[in-house]
Coordinates of C-alpha atoms and ligand atoms in Angstrom, one line a residue:
M166 CA 93.9 98.8 107.3
S167 CA 95.9 102.0 107.6
A168 CA 99.6 102.3 107.4
G169 CA 99.6 103.7 110.9
P170 CA 101.5 106.7 112.3
L171 CA 104.6 107.9 110.5
E172 CA 107.2 105.2 110.9
N173 CA 110.9 104.6 110.9
G174 CA 111.9 108.1 112.1
A175 CA 114.7 109.9 110.4
L176 CA 115.7 107.1 108.1
W177 CA 112.2 106.2 106.7
W178 CA 113.3 107.1 103.2
R179 CA 116.0 104.4 103.1
S180 CA 113.3 101.7 102.9
A181 CA 110.4 103.7 101.6
V182 CA 107.9 102.5 98.9
I183 CA 106.8 105.7 97.3
Y184 CA 103.7 105.9 95.2
Q185 CA 103.6 108.3 92.3
V186 CA 100.4 110.3 91.9
Y187 CA 100.2 111.9 88.4
I188 CA 97.6 114.4 89.7
R189 CA 95.7 115.0 86.5
S190 CA 94.9 111.3 86.2
F191 CA 94.6 110.0 89.7
A192 CA 91.1 111.0 90.9
D193 CA 88.8 113.8 89.9
G194 CA 86.9 115.2 92.9
D195 CA 85.0 118.0 91.2
G196 CA 83.8 116.3 88.0
D197 CA 85.6 118.3 85.4
G198 CA 87.4 115.2 84.0
I199 CA 90.7 116.2 85.5
G200 CA 92.3 114.8 88.6
D201 CA 92.6 117.1 91.6
I202 CA 93.4 117.4 95.2
S203 CA 89.9 116.7 96.4
G204 CA 90.0 113.5 94.4
L205 CA 93.3 112.6 95.9
R206 CA 92.0 113.3 99.4
L207 CA 89.1 110.8 98.9
R208 CA 91.6 108.2 97.8
L209 CA 94.2 108.6 100.6
P210 CA 92.7 105.7 102.6
Y211 CA 93.1 103.5 99.5
L212 CA 96.8 104.4 99.4
A213 CA 97.3 103.9 103.1
A214 CA 95.7 100.5 102.9
L215 CA 97.9 99.6 99.9
G216 CA 100.8 99.7 102.3
I217 CA 103.0 102.4 100.8
D218 CA 105.0 104.8 102.9
A219 CA 104.8 108.1 100.9
V220 CA 103.2 109.7 97.9
W221 CA 105.0 111.8 95.3
I222 CA 102.7 114.2 93.6
T223 CA 103.6 115.5 90.1
P224 CA 103.4 119.3 89.7
W225 CA 100.3 120.9 91.0
Y226 CA 101.3 124.5 90.6
P227 CA 99.6 127.1 88.4
S228 CA 100.5 126.1 84.8
P229 CA 99.3 126.6 81.3
M230 CA 99.9 122.8 81.0
K231 CA 102.1 123.0 77.9
D232 CA 104.0 120.1 79.5
G233 CA 101.5 118.5 81.9
G234 CA 102.3 121.0 84.7
Y235 CA 106.1 120.8 84.2
D236 CA 105.7 124.4 83.0
V237 CA 105.3 126.2 86.3
A238 CA 103.9 129.7 86.3
D239 CA 104.0 130.2 90.1
L240 CA 106.2 128.1 92.3
R241 CA 104.3 128.8 95.5
A242 CA 100.6 128.3 94.6
I243 CA 98.2 125.7 93.4
E244 CA 96.8 125.4 90.0
P245 CA 93.1 126.3 90.3
L246 CA 92.1 123.1 88.3
F247 CA 93.6 121.1 91.1
G248 CA 92.4 123.1 94.1
T249 CA 93.8 125.6 96.6
V250 CA 96.7 125.9 99.0
A251 CA 94.1 125.3 101.8
D252 CA 93.1 122.0 100.1
A253 CA 96.8 121.1 99.8
E254 CA 97.4 121.7 103.5
A255 CA 94.4 119.7 104.4
M256 CA 95.5 116.9 102.2
I257 CA 99.0 116.8 103.7
A258 CA 97.6 116.7 107.2
E259 CA 95.2 113.9 106.4
A260 CA 98.0 112.0 104.7
H261 CA 100.1 112.3 107.8
D262 CA 97.3 111.1 110.0
L263 CA 97.1 108.0 107.8
G264 CA 100.8 107.4 108.1
L265 CA 101.7 108.7 104.6
R266 CA 104.4 111.2 103.8
I267 CA 104.1 113.7 101.0
L268 CA 106.7 114.6 98.4
L269 CA 106.1 117.3 95.8
D270 CA 107.8 117.8 92.4
I271 CA 110.1 120.7 92.1
V272 CA 111.0 121.9 88.7
P273 CA 114.2 123.9 88.9
N274 CA 115.5 123.7 85.3
H275 CA 112.8 125.9 83.7
F276 CA 109.8 128.0 84.4
S277 CA 106.6 128.5 82.3
D278 CA 106.9 131.3 79.8
Q279 CA 103.8 132.7 81.7
H280 CA 105.8 133.1 85.0
P281 CA 106.1 136.8 85.8
W282 CA 109.9 136.6 85.6
F283 CA 109.8 135.5 82.0
R284 CA 107.3 138.2 81.1
E285 CA 109.5 140.7 82.7
A286 CA 112.5 139.3 80.9
L287 CA 110.7 139.7 77.5
A288 CA 109.7 143.3 78.3
A289 CA 113.3 144.2 79.5
A290 CA 116.3 144.9 77.3
P291 CA 119.1 142.5 76.4
G292 CA 121.7 142.6 79.2
S293 CA 119.1 143.5 81.9
P294 CA 118.9 141.8 85.3
E295 CA 115.5 140.5 84.2
R296 CA 117.0 138.6 81.3
A297 CA 119.9 137.4 83.4
R298 CA 117.5 135.0 85.3
F299 CA 117.1 133.1 82.1
I300 CA 119.6 132.1 79.3
F301 CA 119.2 134.8 76.7
R302 CA 122.0 135.1 74.0
D303 CA 122.5 136.9 70.8
G304 CA 122.1 134.8 67.7
V305 CA 124.9 134.0 65.3
G306 CA 125.5 135.5 61.9
P307 CA 125.5 139.1 60.7
D308 CA 121.8 139.6 61.7
G309 CA 121.8 137.2 64.6
S310 CA 119.3 135.0 62.8
E311 CA 121.0 131.7 63.6
P312 CA 120.6 130.1 67.1
P313 CA 123.5 130.6 69.5
N314 CA 124.5 127.0 69.3
D315 CA 123.3 123.6 68.1
W316 CA 121.4 122.4 71.2
M317 CA 118.2 120.6 70.5
S318 CA 115.0 120.4 72.6
N319 CA 114.3 117.1 74.3
F320 CA 110.9 117.1 72.5
G321 CA 112.5 117.7 69.1
G322 CA 113.4 120.9 67.2
L323 CA 115.8 123.7 68.3
A324 CA 116.3 124.4 72.0
W325 CA 116.3 128.1 71.2
T326 CA 113.5 130.5 70.3
R327 CA 114.1 134.1 69.1
V328 CA 112.2 136.9 70.7
T329 CA 110.9 140.1 69.3
E330 CA 112.4 143.1 71.0
A331 CA 110.6 146.3 72.2
D332 CA 111.5 148.0 68.8
G333 CA 109.5 145.3 67.0
L334 CA 112.6 143.7 65.5
P335 CA 113.8 140.1 65.9
G336 CA 116.2 140.1 68.8
Q337 CA 117.9 137.7 71.2
W338 CA 117.3 134.0 71.6
Y339 CA 116.4 132.1 74.8
L340 CA 117.2 128.6 75.7
H341 CA 114.6 125.9 76.4
L342 CA 115.7 122.3 76.7
F343 CA 112.1 121.3 76.6
T344 CA 109.2 123.2 75.0
P345 CA 109.5 126.8 73.9
E346 CA 107.0 127.6 76.7
Q347 CA 109.6 126.3 79.3
P348 CA 112.5 128.8 79.3
D349 CA 115.5 127.5 81.2
V350 CA 116.6 129.5 84.2
D351 CA 120.2 130.4 84.8
W352 CA 121.6 128.6 87.9
T353 CA 124.6 130.9 88.1
N354 CA 122.1 133.7 89.0
A355 CA 121.8 134.4 92.8
E356 CA 118.1 135.4 92.4
V357 CA 117.3 132.0 90.9
R358 CA 118.9 130.2 93.8
A359 CA 117.1 132.4 96.4
E360 CA 113.8 131.8 94.7
F361 CA 114.1 128.1 95.0
D362 CA 115.3 128.2 98.6
Q363 CA 112.2 130.3 99.4
T364 CA 110.0 127.8 97.5
M365 CA 111.3 124.9 99.4
R366 CA 110.9 126.7 102.7
F367 CA 107.3 127.6 101.7
W368 CA 106.2 124.0 101.0
F369 CA 108.3 122.5 103.9
G370 CA 106.4 125.0 106.1
L371 CA 103.1 123.4 104.9
G372 CA 104.3 120.1 106.1
V373 CA 105.7 118.6 102.8
D374 CA 108.3 115.9 103.5
G375 CA 110.4 116.3 100.5
F376 CA 110.8 116.9 96.8
R377 CA 111.3 114.9 93.6
I378 CA 113.7 117.1 91.6
D379 CA 112.8 117.4 87.9
V380 CA 115.7 117.1 85.4
A381 CA 118.2 117.2 88.3
H382 CA 121.0 116.5 85.8
G383 CA 120.2 119.5 83.6
L384 CA 120.7 122.6 85.8
A385 CA 124.4 123.3 85.1
K386 CA 125.4 124.4 81.6
A387 CA 129.0 124.5 80.3
D388 CA 130.6 128.0 80.3
G389 CA 130.2 129.6 76.9
L390 CA 127.4 127.1 75.9
P391 CA 129.6 125.2 73.5
D392 CA 128.0 123.1 70.8
V393 CA 126.9 119.6 71.6
G394 CA 128.4 118.4 68.3
S395 CA 128.2 114.7 67.9
T396 CA 128.0 114.0 71.6
M397 CA 125.4 111.3 72.1
W398 CA 122.9 111.4 75.0
P399 CA 122.2 109.1 76.7
P400 CA 125.8 108.0 75.8
V401 CA 126.2 104.7 74.1
T402 CA 129.8 104.1 75.0
A403 CA 131.3 103.0 78.3
E404 CA 133.2 106.3 78.5
V405 CA 131.7 109.0 80.6
V406 CA 130.8 111.7 78.2
D407 CA 131.4 115.4 78.8
H408 CA 128.1 116.9 77.7
P409 CA 127.5 120.7 77.7
H410 CA 124.2 120.5 79.5
W411 CA 123.6 117.1 81.0
D412 CA 125.1 115.7 84.2
R413 CA 127.8 118.3 84.6
D414 CA 129.8 118.2 87.8
D415 CA 128.8 121.8 88.7
V416 CA 125.3 120.7 89.4
H417 CA 126.4 119.0 92.6
E418 CA 127.1 122.2 94.5
I419 CA 123.5 123.2 94.1
Y420 CA 122.4 120.0 95.8
R421 CA 124.8 120.4 98.6
S422 CA 123.2 123.7 99.3
W423 CA 119.7 122.2 99.1
R424 CA 120.7 119.4 101.5
S425 CA 121.9 121.9 104.1
L426 CA 118.6 123.7 103.8
A427 CA 116.6 120.4 104.2
D428 CA 118.7 119.5 107.2
T429 CA 117.7 122.6 109.1
Y430 CA 114.3 120.9 109.8
D431 CA 113.8 118.7 112.8
D432 CA 111.7 116.2 110.8
P433 CA 114.1 115.3 108.0
R434 CA 113.0 116.6 104.6
V435 CA 114.2 114.4 101.7
F436 CA 115.0 114.6 98.0
V437 CA 114.9 112.2 95.1
A438 CA 116.7 113.1 91.9
E439 CA 115.3 112.5 88.5
A440 CA 118.7 112.2 86.8
W441 CA 119.0 110.4 83.4
V442 CA 122.7 109.8 83.5
H443 CA 125.3 107.6 82.1
N444 CA 125.6 104.7 84.6
P445 CA 124.9 103.8 88.3
G446 CA 128.3 105.3 89.2
R447 CA 127.4 108.7 87.8
L448 CA 124.0 108.4 89.5
A449 CA 125.6 107.7 92.9
Q450 CA 127.3 111.1 92.7
Y451 CA 123.9 112.7 93.3
V452 CA 123.4 110.8 96.5
R453 CA 126.7 111.4 98.3
A454 CA 126.3 112.0 102.0
D455 CA 126.0 115.8 101.7
E456 CA 123.8 115.8 98.6
L457 CA 120.4 114.2 97.8
H458 CA 119.0 111.3 99.7
T459 CA 118.0 109.1 96.8
A460 CA 117.7 109.0 93.0
F461 CA 115.5 107.1 90.6
N462 CA 117.2 104.0 89.2
F463 CA 116.4 104.3 85.5
D464 CA 119.1 101.8 84.6
F465 CA 116.9 99.2 86.3
L466 CA 113.7 100.5 84.7
L467 CA 115.3 100.2 81.2
A468 CA 116.8 96.8 81.7
P469 CA 115.1 94.2 79.6
W470 CA 113.5 91.1 81.2
D471 CA 116.6 89.1 81.1
A472 CA 118.4 87.6 84.1
E473 CA 121.9 88.6 83.1
T474 CA 121.1 92.3 82.3
M475 CA 119.0 92.6 85.5
R476 CA 121.7 91.0 87.6
E477 CA 124.3 93.4 86.2
S478 CA 122.0 96.4 86.8
I479 CA 121.4 95.3 90.4
I480 CA 125.0 94.6 91.2
D481 CA 126.2 97.8 89.6
S482 CA 123.5 99.9 91.3
L483 CA 124.1 98.4 94.8
A484 CA 127.9 98.8 94.5
A485 CA 127.7 102.4 93.3
H486 CA 125.2 103.3 96.1
E487 CA 127.0 101.4 98.8
A488 CA 130.2 103.3 97.9
V489 CA 128.6 106.5 98.9
G490 CA 126.5 105.1 101.8
A491 CA 123.1 105.7 100.0
P492 CA 120.3 103.3 99.6
A493 CA 119.5 102.2 96.0
T494 CA 116.0 102.6 94.7
W495 CA 114.1 100.6 92.2
V496 CA 111.4 101.7 89.7
L497 CA 109.5 100.0 86.9
S498 CA 107.7 102.9 85.3
N499 CA 106.6 106.5 85.6
H500 CA 104.6 109.1 83.7
D501 CA 107.4 109.5 81.1
T502 CA 108.0 105.8 80.2
V503 CA 105.9 103.1 78.6
R504 CA 104.2 101.0 81.2
E505 CA 106.1 97.8 82.1
V506 CA 103.3 95.4 81.1
S507 CA 103.7 96.8 77.5
R508 CA 107.5 96.8 77.6
Y509 CA 107.7 93.3 78.9
A510 CA 105.1 92.1 76.3
R511 CA 107.7 92.7 73.6
P512 CA 110.8 90.8 72.7
Q513 CA 113.4 91.6 75.3
D514 CA 116.6 91.9 73.3
E515 CA 116.4 95.7 73.3
R516 CA 117.9 97.5 76.2
R517 CA 116.2 100.9 75.6
L518 CA 112.4 100.3 75.2
R519 CA 111.4 103.6 76.8
K520 CA 109.2 105.4 74.4
L521 CA 106.0 104.2 72.7
D522 CA 107.6 104.6 69.3
D523 CA 110.5 102.3 70.3
L524 CA 108.1 99.4 70.6
T525 CA 104.8 99.7 68.7
D526 CA 106.2 97.8 65.7
L527 CA 107.3 94.9 67.8
P528 CA 105.0 91.9 68.3
A529 CA 103.2 91.9 71.7
D530 CA 102.0 89.2 74.0
F531 CA 100.2 91.1 76.8
A532 CA 99.5 88.0 78.9
L533 CA 103.3 87.4 79.0
G534 CA 103.9 91.1 79.7
R535 CA 101.5 91.0 82.7
R536 CA 103.1 87.8 84.0
R537 CA 106.5 89.4 83.8
A538 CA 105.3 92.6 85.4
R539 CA 104.0 90.5 88.4
A540 CA 107.3 88.8 88.7
A541 CA 109.2 92.2 88.3
A542 CA 107.1 93.7 91.2
L543 CA 108.2 91.0 93.6
L544 CA 111.8 91.4 92.4
M545 CA 111.7 95.1 92.9
L546 CA 110.1 95.0 96.3
A547 CA 112.6 92.4 97.6
L548 CA 115.7 94.4 96.6
P549 CA 117.6 96.4 99.1
G550 CA 116.6 100.1 99.4
G551 CA 113.5 102.0 98.4
A552 CA 111.0 101.5 95.5
Y553 CA 108.6 103.6 93.4
V554 CA 105.2 102.5 92.3
Y555 CA 103.6 104.5 89.5
Q556 CA 99.8 104.9 89.8
G557 CA 98.0 102.1 87.9
E558 CA 101.1 99.8 88.1
E559 CA 99.4 98.1 91.0
L560 CA 96.4 97.5 88.7
G561 CA 98.5 96.0 86.0
L562 CA 97.5 98.6 83.5
A563 CA 99.2 98.5 80.1
E564 CA 100.1 101.5 78.0
V565 CA 97.1 102.7 76.0
E566 CA 98.7 102.5 72.6
D567 CA 95.8 103.5 70.5
L568 CA 94.7 106.9 71.8
P569 CA 93.1 108.8 69.0
E570 CA 95.4 111.4 67.6
D571 CA 93.0 114.3 68.3
V572 CA 93.2 113.7 72.1
L573 CA 97.0 113.6 72.3
Q574 CA 98.4 116.3 74.6
D575 CA 102.0 115.5 75.1
P576 CA 104.1 118.3 73.6
G577 CA 106.3 115.8 72.0
W578 CA 103.5 114.9 69.5
E579 CA 103.3 118.4 67.9
Q580 CA 107.0 119.2 68.5
S581 CA 108.1 116.1 66.7
G582 CA 105.9 117.1 63.7
R583 CA 103.4 114.4 64.8
T584 CA 105.8 111.6 64.3
E585 CA 106.1 110.6 68.0
R586 CA 102.9 109.9 69.9
G587 CA 104.6 110.7 73.2
R588 CA 103.7 109.8 76.8
D589 CA 99.9 110.2 77.0
G590 CA 99.4 106.4 76.8
C591 CA 100.7 106.0 80.4
R592 CA 98.8 109.0 81.7
V593 CA 95.2 107.8 81.1
P594 CA 93.0 108.3 84.2
I595 CA 92.9 105.5 86.7
P596 CA 89.9 103.1 86.7
W597 CA 88.5 102.8 90.2
S598 CA 85.1 101.2 89.9
G599 CA 82.1 100.4 87.8
P600 CA 81.5 98.8 84.4
A601 CA 82.1 101.9 82.1
P602 CA 84.1 105.0 81.8
P603 CA 84.9 107.1 83.8
F604 CA 85.2 104.1 86.0
G605 CA 84.8 106.1 89.2
F606 CA 87.7 108.4 88.2
S607 CA 85.1 111.3 88.3
P608 CA 82.1 111.5 90.5
E609 CA 78.6 110.6 89.2
G610 CA 77.1 113.4 87.1
A611 CA 80.5 114.7 86.1
S612 CA 80.4 117.6 83.7
A613 CA 83.2 116.3 81.5
P614 CA 84.6 112.9 80.5
P615 CA 88.2 112.0 81.7
W616 CA 90.7 114.2 79.9
L617 CA 92.1 111.1 78.1
P618 CA 89.7 108.3 77.2
Q619 CA 89.9 105.1 79.2
P620 CA 89.7 101.7 77.3
L621 CA 86.5 99.8 77.9
A622 CA 88.6 96.7 78.8
W623 CA 89.6 98.5 82.0
R624 CA 86.3 97.4 83.5
E625 CA 88.2 94.2 84.4
L626 CA 91.0 96.2 86.0
T627 CA 89.3 98.6 88.3
V628 CA 90.2 98.7 91.9
E629 CA 86.7 97.4 92.7
A630 CA 87.0 94.5 90.2
Q631 CA 90.4 93.4 91.5
T632 CA 89.7 93.8 95.2
G633 CA 89.3 90.4 96.8
D634 CA 90.4 88.5 93.6
Q635 CA 93.5 86.8 94.9
Q636 CA 94.8 86.3 91.4
S637 CA 94.7 90.0 90.6
M638 CA 97.7 92.4 90.3
L639 CA 96.2 94.6 93.0
E640 CA 96.0 91.8 95.6
L641 CA 99.6 90.8 94.7
Y642 CA 100.8 94.3 95.4
R643 CA 98.8 94.5 98.6
R644 CA 100.1 91.2 99.9
A645 CA 103.7 92.0 98.9
L646 CA 103.6 95.4 100.6
R647 CA 102.1 93.9 103.7
I648 CA 104.8 91.3 103.8
R649 CA 107.5 93.9 103.2
R650 CA 106.3 95.8 106.2
S651 CA 106.3 92.8 108.4
Q652 CA 109.7 91.5 107.4
P653 CA 112.5 93.6 108.9
E654 CA 115.0 92.1 106.4
L655 CA 113.3 93.8 103.5
G656 CA 113.9 97.5 102.6
D657 CA 117.3 99.0 103.4
G658 CA 120.2 96.6 103.8
R659 CA 122.1 94.1 101.8
L660 CA 121.5 91.0 99.7
T661 CA 123.3 87.7 99.3
W662 CA 123.3 86.1 95.9
L663 CA 122.3 82.5 95.9
D664 CA 123.4 79.9 93.4
V665 CA 120.9 79.2 90.7
P666 CA 121.0 78.1 87.0
D667 CA 121.3 80.4 84.1
G668 CA 118.2 82.4 83.2
T669 CA 117.3 82.8 86.9
L670 CA 118.3 85.0 89.9
A671 CA 118.0 84.3 93.5
F672 CA 119.1 86.3 96.6
G673 CA 118.6 86.2 100.3
R674 CA 117.7 89.1 102.6
G675 CA 118.8 88.3 106.1
A676 CA 118.9 84.7 107.4
R677 CA 115.4 83.7 106.5
F678 CA 114.0 85.5 103.5
A679 CA 114.8 84.7 99.9
C680 CA 113.6 85.8 96.5
I681 CA 113.9 83.6 93.4
V682 CA 113.1 85.0 89.9
N683 CA 113.0 82.8 86.9
F684 CA 113.3 84.8 83.8
S685 CA 113.9 82.2 81.1
G686 CA 115.4 79.2 82.7
D687 CA 114.1 75.7 83.4
P688 CA 111.7 75.4 86.4
V689 CA 113.7 76.0 89.6
P690 CA 113.2 73.7 92.6
L691 CA 112.6 75.4 96.0
P692 CA 115.4 75.0 98.6
G693 CA 114.6 72.2 101.1
G694 CA 112.5 73.4 104.1
A695 CA 111.5 76.6 102.3
H696 CA 108.0 78.0 102.8
V697 CA 106.4 80.1 100.0
L698 CA 105.3 83.5 101.3
L699 CA 104.2 84.8 98.0
A700 CA 104.4 83.8 94.4
S701 CA 103.8 86.0 91.3
G702 CA 102.1 83.1 89.5
P703 CA 101.4 79.4 89.8
L704 CA 104.3 77.0 90.5
T705 CA 104.7 73.8 88.4
D706 CA 102.7 70.8 89.6
D707 CA 105.8 69.5 91.3
G708 CA 106.3 72.8 93.1
R709 CA 109.1 74.4 91.1
V710 CA 109.3 78.1 89.9
P711 CA 108.5 78.3 86.2
R712 CA 109.9 81.0 83.9
D713 CA 108.5 84.6 84.2
T714 CA 107.7 84.0 87.8
S715 CA 109.1 85.2 91.2
V716 CA 108.6 83.7 94.6
W717 CA 109.3 85.0 98.1
L718 CA 110.4 82.3 100.5
T719 CA 111.1 82.0 104.1
T720 CA 112.8 79.2 106.0
Ligands
NOJ1081 C1 110.8 115.2 83.4 C2 109.4 115.1 83.7 O1 109.1 113.9 84.3 C3 108.7 115.2 82.3 O2 107.3 114.8 82.4 C4 108.9 116.6 81.8 O3 108.4 116.6 80.5 C5 110.3 117.0 81.8 N1 111.0 116.6 83.0 C6 110.5 118.5 81.7 O4 110.1 119.1 82.9

């Protein structure tokens, strides 16, 4: 079953379910053990039949892969490992024919150090226009041997690296909020702005429907680059924190200009912000009417499996988005966070289980994690607005927590001095079919194994193994997405909270649809006359909704 022609016209994004393809790990067409565009093309019918509306593809640009492609060496080309621009164009056209829109990842905060601009900057003198595209500064101290300020890299260590000048002596420092191979560009520089405008036009011209904006909250830096000092990020107080490089108000002007560019197209082109900010109110600033269309709701992703925290997150998110006229979005995982099966398998008293190292010491019950992940999927897909599904989520994959150290590639592993294992555990190639690795990820006779090893236990979780098994996670997602498409009340709109006991949530969508989620309460009876459309797990013998279970109802 295909999703059919592109639907919902100009406002499709307000209700969209967008599937995240982490390209290196989705499907390998040429047998080198690395996912690519030809693999993705083969799997487009699978995505269309799943019932999603659009696909967001993580960076596929030429890259030395120091940060999984988020170190971009050429903004308007394709990494040869993944294919060619012609392959990309063909894929986009095929996706459109199947009713799927395509979003790319744009990485405006930093380039790869192999981008020609950065090589030119290194070869040029301090104060040159070539250096002005990045954030070069003199060091502190008599010989400039101390970094310009106290900023730290997101992956650990200093956010500054000192360069050697043409005379062979240590010289200026450049800023990199991520790895040293990802120099930050300077968004006060007109050439930088023009470069990104041209990049967006290039990909829009190839039919791309929008962009996910990497580190959208990081582009504006405070004048004078003052020290961070003791400012916490993410903030732990209720106060909004004035941070010198995260979520600064100046960033919004950039997005107003991007929006006006996107709006010049007849078929609307859309944006989703990756912005790790303080609270839903700050997030909603990014989706004001003249800025971006949507933003990932990380507050929801990070909320533990607990009725009260979830309710609060949902209420705050809806209120903040409604105040600016934008749809909320909902997300349970992505390529940077621990998969939800593994998070929900742990005790849920922690609000910030995000990184593997936050939870490996906690006891785990994976059957419980999977039950909760099923219930969470129905909750997410019933809430007003759009939703994001990370590849493998629909298969119920857990984080691979025991990857051997010698295969780890996440820069955080080395940069933390091998104390943080990083994000590879949620990036293991997807199991499609068969009883043994590569589980159909690579074609038969592939020349290399998958770039991260797949657990043998995944033979039970391949697309092939789950297809037709009505108890499987895959069939739950398929049914939920099919119902979502057929119920006009779902997607964009509002909800009405229904009265239920503590430990549970229930809300209506329109006059006839309701969702009940039991997190930790006593079994909840169904309202009289209700008909169960879908349940994430078995109901009690007397037809009530037990804990860690969601149901979709109609009357
Ligand atoms: C967010 C991306 O999702 C992550 O994978 C990357 O490491 C950083 N931004 C830096 O680009």
